CSV table of C-alpha atoms in Angstrom, one decimal:
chain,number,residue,atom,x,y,z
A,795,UNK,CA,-67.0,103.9,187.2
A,796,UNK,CA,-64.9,101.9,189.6
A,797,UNK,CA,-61.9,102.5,190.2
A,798,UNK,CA,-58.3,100.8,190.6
A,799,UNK,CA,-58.4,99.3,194.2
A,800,UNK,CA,-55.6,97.5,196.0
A,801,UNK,CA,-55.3,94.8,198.9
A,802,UNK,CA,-54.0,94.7,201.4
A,803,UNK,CA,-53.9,98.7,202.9
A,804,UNK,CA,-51.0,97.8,204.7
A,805,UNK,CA,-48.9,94.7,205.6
A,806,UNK,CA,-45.9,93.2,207.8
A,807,UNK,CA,-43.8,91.1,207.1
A,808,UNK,CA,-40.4,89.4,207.6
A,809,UNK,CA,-37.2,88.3,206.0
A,810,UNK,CA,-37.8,85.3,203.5
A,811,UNK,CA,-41.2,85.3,203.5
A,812,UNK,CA,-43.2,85.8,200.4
A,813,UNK,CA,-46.1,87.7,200.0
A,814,UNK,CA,-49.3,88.6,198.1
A,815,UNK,CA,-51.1,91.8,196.9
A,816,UNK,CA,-53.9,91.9,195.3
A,817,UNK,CA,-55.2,94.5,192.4
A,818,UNK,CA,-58.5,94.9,190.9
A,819,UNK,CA,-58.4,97.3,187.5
A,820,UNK,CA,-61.0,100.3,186.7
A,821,UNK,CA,-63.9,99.4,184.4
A,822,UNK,CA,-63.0,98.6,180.9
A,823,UNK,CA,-58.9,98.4,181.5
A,824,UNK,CA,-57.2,94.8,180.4
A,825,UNK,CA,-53.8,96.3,180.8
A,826,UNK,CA,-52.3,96.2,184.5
A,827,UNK,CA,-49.1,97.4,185.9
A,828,UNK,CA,-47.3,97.1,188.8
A,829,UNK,CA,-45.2,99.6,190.4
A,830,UNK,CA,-42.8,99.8,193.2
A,831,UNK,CA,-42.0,103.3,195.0
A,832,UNK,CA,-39.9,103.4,197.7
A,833,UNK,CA,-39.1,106.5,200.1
A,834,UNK,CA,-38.6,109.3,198.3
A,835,UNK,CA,-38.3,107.7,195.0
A,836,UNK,CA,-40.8,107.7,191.8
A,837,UNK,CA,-42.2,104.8,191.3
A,838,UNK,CA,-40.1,101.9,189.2
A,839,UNK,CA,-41.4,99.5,186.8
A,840,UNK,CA,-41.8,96.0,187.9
A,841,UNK,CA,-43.9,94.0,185.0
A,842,UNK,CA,-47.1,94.3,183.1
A,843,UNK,CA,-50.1,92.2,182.3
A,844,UNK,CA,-52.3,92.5,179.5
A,845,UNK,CA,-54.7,88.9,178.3
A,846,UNK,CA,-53.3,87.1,181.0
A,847,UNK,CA,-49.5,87.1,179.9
A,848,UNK,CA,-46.7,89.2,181.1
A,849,UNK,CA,-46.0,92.0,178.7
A,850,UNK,CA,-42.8,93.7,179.8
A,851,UNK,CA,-40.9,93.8,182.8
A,852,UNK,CA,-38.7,96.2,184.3
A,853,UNK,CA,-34.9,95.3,186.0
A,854,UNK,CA,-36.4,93.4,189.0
A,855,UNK,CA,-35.2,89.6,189.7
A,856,UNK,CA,-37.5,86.7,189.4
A,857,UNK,CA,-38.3,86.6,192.7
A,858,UNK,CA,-41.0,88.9,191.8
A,859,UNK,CA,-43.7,87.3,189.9
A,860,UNK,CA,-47.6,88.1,189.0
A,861,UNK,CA,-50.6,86.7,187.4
A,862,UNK,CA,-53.3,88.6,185.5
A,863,UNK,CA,-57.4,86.8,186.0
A,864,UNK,CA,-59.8,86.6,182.9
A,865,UNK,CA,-61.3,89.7,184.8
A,866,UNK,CA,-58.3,91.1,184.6
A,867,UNK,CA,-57.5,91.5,188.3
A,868,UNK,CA,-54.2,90.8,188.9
A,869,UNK,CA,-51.5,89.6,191.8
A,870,UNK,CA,-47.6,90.2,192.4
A,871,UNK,CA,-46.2,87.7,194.3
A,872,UNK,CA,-43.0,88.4,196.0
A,873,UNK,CA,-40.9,85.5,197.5
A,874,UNK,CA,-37.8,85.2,199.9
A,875,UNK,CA,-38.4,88.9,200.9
A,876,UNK,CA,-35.8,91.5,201.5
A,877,UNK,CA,-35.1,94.3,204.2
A,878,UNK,CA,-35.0,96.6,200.7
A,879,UNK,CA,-38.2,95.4,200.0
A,880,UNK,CA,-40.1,97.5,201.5
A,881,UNK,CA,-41.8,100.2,199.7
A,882,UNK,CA,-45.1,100.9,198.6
A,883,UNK,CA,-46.9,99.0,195.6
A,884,UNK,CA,-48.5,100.4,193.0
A,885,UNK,CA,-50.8,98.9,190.4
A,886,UNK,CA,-52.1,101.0,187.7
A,887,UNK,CA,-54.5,99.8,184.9
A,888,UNK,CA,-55.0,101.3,181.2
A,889,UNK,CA,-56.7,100.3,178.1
A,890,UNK,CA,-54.8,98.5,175.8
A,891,UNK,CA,-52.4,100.1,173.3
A,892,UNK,CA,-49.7,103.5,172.5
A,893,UNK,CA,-50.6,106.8,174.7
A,894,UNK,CA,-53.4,104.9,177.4
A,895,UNK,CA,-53.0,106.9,180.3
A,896,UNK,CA,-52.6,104.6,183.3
A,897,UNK,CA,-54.8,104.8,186.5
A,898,UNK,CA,-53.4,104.3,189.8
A,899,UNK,CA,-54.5,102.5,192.9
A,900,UNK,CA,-53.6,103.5,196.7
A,901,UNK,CA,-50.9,100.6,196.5
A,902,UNK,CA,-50.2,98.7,199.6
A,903,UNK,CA,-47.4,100.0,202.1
A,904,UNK,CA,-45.2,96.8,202.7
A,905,UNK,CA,-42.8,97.0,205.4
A,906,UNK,CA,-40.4,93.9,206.1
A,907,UNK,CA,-38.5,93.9,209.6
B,471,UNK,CA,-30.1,103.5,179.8
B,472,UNK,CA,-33.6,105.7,179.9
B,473,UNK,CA,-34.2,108.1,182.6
B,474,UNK,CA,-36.4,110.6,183.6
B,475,UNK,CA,-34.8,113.5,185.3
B,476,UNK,CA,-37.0,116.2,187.2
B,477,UNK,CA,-36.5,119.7,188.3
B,478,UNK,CA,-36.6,121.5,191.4
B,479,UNK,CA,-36.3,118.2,193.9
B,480,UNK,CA,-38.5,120.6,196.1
B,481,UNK,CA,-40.2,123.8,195.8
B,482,UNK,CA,-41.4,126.5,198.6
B,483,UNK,CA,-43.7,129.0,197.4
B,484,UNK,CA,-46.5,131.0,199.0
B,485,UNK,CA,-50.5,131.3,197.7
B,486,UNK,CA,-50.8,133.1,195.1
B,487,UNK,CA,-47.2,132.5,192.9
B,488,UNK,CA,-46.7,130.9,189.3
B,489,UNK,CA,-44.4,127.4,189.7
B,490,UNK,CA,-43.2,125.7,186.4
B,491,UNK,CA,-41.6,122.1,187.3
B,492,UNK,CA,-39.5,120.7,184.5
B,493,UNK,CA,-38.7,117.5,183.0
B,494,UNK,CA,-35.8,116.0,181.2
B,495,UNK,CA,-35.9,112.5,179.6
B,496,UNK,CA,-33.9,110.3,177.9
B,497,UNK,CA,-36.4,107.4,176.2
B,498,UNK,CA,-36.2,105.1,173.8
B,499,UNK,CA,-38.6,105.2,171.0
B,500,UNK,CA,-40.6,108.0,172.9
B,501,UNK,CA,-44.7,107.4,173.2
B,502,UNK,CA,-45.7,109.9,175.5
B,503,UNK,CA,-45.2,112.2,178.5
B,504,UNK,CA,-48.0,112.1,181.2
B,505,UNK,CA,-47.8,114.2,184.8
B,506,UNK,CA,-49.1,113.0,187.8
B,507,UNK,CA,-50.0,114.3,191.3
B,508,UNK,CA,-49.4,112.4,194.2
B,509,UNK,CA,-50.2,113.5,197.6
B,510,UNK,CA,-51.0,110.8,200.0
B,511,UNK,CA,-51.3,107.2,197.9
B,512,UNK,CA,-52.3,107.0,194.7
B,513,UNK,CA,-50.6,109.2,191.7
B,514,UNK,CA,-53.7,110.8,189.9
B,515,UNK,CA,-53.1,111.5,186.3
B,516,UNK,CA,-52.9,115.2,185.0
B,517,UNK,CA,-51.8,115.5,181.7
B,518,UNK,CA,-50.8,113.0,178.4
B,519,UNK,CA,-48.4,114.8,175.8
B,520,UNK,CA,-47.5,113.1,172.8
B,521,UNK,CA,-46.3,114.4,169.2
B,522,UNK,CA,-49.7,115.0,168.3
B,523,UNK,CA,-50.8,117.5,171.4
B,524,UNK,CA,-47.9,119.1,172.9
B,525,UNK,CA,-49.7,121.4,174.8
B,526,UNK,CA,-52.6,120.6,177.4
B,527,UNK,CA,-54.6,122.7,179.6
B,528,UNK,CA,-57.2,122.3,182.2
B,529,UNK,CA,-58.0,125.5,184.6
B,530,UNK,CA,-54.8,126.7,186.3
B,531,UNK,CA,-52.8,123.9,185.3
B,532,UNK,CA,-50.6,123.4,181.4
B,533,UNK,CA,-48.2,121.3,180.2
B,534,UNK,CA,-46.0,121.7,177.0
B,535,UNK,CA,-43.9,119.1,175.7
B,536,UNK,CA,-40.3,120.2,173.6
B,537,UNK,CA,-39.6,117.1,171.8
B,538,UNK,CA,-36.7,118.5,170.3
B,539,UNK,CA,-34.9,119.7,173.5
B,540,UNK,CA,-36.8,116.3,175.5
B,541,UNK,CA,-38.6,118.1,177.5
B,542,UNK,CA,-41.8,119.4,179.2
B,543,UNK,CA,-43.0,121.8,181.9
B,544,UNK,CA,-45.5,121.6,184.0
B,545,UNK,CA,-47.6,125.0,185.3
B,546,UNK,CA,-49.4,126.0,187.9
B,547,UNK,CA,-50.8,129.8,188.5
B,548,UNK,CA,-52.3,131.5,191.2
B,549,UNK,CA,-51.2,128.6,193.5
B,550,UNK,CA,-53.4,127.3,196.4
B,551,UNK,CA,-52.7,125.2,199.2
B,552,UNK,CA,-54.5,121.8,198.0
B,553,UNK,CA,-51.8,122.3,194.9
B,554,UNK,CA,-49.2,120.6,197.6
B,555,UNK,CA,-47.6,117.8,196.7
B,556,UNK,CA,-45.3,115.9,195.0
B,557,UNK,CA,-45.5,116.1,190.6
B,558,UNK,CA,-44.3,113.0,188.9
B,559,UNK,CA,-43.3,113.2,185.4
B,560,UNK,CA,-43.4,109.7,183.2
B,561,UNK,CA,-42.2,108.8,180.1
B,562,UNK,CA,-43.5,105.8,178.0
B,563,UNK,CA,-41.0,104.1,175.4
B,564,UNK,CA,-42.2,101.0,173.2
B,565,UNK,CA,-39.6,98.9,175.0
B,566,UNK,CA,-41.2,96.7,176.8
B,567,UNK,CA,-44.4,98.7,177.4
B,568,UNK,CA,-43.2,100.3,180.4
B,569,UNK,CA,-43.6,103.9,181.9
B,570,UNK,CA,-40.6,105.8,183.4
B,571,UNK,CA,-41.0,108.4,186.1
B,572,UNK,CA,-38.8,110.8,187.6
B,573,UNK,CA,-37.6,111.1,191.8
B,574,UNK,CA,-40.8,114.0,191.7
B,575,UNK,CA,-40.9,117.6,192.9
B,576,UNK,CA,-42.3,118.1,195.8
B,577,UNK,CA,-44.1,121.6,196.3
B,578,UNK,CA,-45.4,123.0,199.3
B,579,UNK,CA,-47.6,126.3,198.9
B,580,UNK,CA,-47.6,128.0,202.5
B,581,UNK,CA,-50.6,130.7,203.0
């Protein structure tokens, strides 16, 4: 079974650019969150993807943005980035539905100077 | 406005000791209550509670969920070194299908 894997590891970037990360779900999850945990902090909720539409989204502006692929890979998109940007992304997958556990990825460490 | 709260921030003990970490929540429409382990990247899932099974257990590891007082604990016996890390309790409400963690407890088991 594969697992939830996440690129880039790491990445650089700087004020008001925009960015890409990239998430591939574990076998057999449709449902894919994203997450974004900065220093010291559990992770907060950003949005979620499930069929290819956005299914719920936490308190971040629209600056932040994603897509969800028919095989259910997924992207967050971040534009005009911020110094408080940087954190490390999480993307979890799940089956769909109530009380689906969700599996997490390594994330990407984002760092904007 | 939902929150998770968790209990210690941080925890010393040595090999050996019983911990129990504890989390508070305040959730709308509550689903379930999952723990996780996160030690370098990714948070690995430990435990699901919901109203249905309020009490998990896999080897030196159990979880009990209060619904009344909204609450669980997480423990750990006979503590080992590779137990170090930081515990994150999550919450899911129906609102908006999203999960709701807590800052963590970070423990650190010294030989």
């Amino acid at each position: 079974e594969t697992g939830v894997t996440q690129s880039p590891t790491h990445l650089i970037k700087t004020r008001g650019q925009q960015v890409t990360l990239r998430c591939s779900s574990q076998s057999g999850h449709n449902t894919v969150s994203w997450y974004q945990q900065a220093l010291g902090q559990g992770p907060q909720f950003i949005f979620q993807y499930y069929r290819e539409e956005e299914n719920g989204r936490g308190n971040f502006p629209p600056r932040f943005s994603g897509l969800q692929f028919p095989n259910y890979s997924s992207e967050l998109n971040v534009n005009a980035l911020e110094l408080d940007d940087s954190a490390l992304y999480l993307c979890a997958s799940s089956k769909p539905g109530p009380n689906q556990p969700q599996h997490f990825g390594d994330g990407t460490r984002l760092s904007i100077l | 406005e939902d929150k998770v709260v968790q209990s210690p921030l941080s925890l010393v003990v040595h090999e050996g000791d019983t911990v129990t970490l504890n989390c508070s929540y305040e959730v709308t429409n509550f689903r379930s209550l999952l723990w996780y382990k996160q030690e370098k990247k990714a948070p690995t899932f430990l435990f699901m509670l919901t109203s249905s099974g309020i009490e998990k257990k896999s080897g030196r590891l159990s979880s009990i969920l209060d619904k009344k007082e909204l609450s669980s604990i997480l423990n750990i016996t006979a503590t080992q070194t590779g137990d170090s890390a930081i515990y994150l309790c999550a919450v899911e409400g129906n609102t908006g299908n999203q999960f709701y963690f807590g800052t963590g407890t970070s423990l650190t088991v010294i030989p």
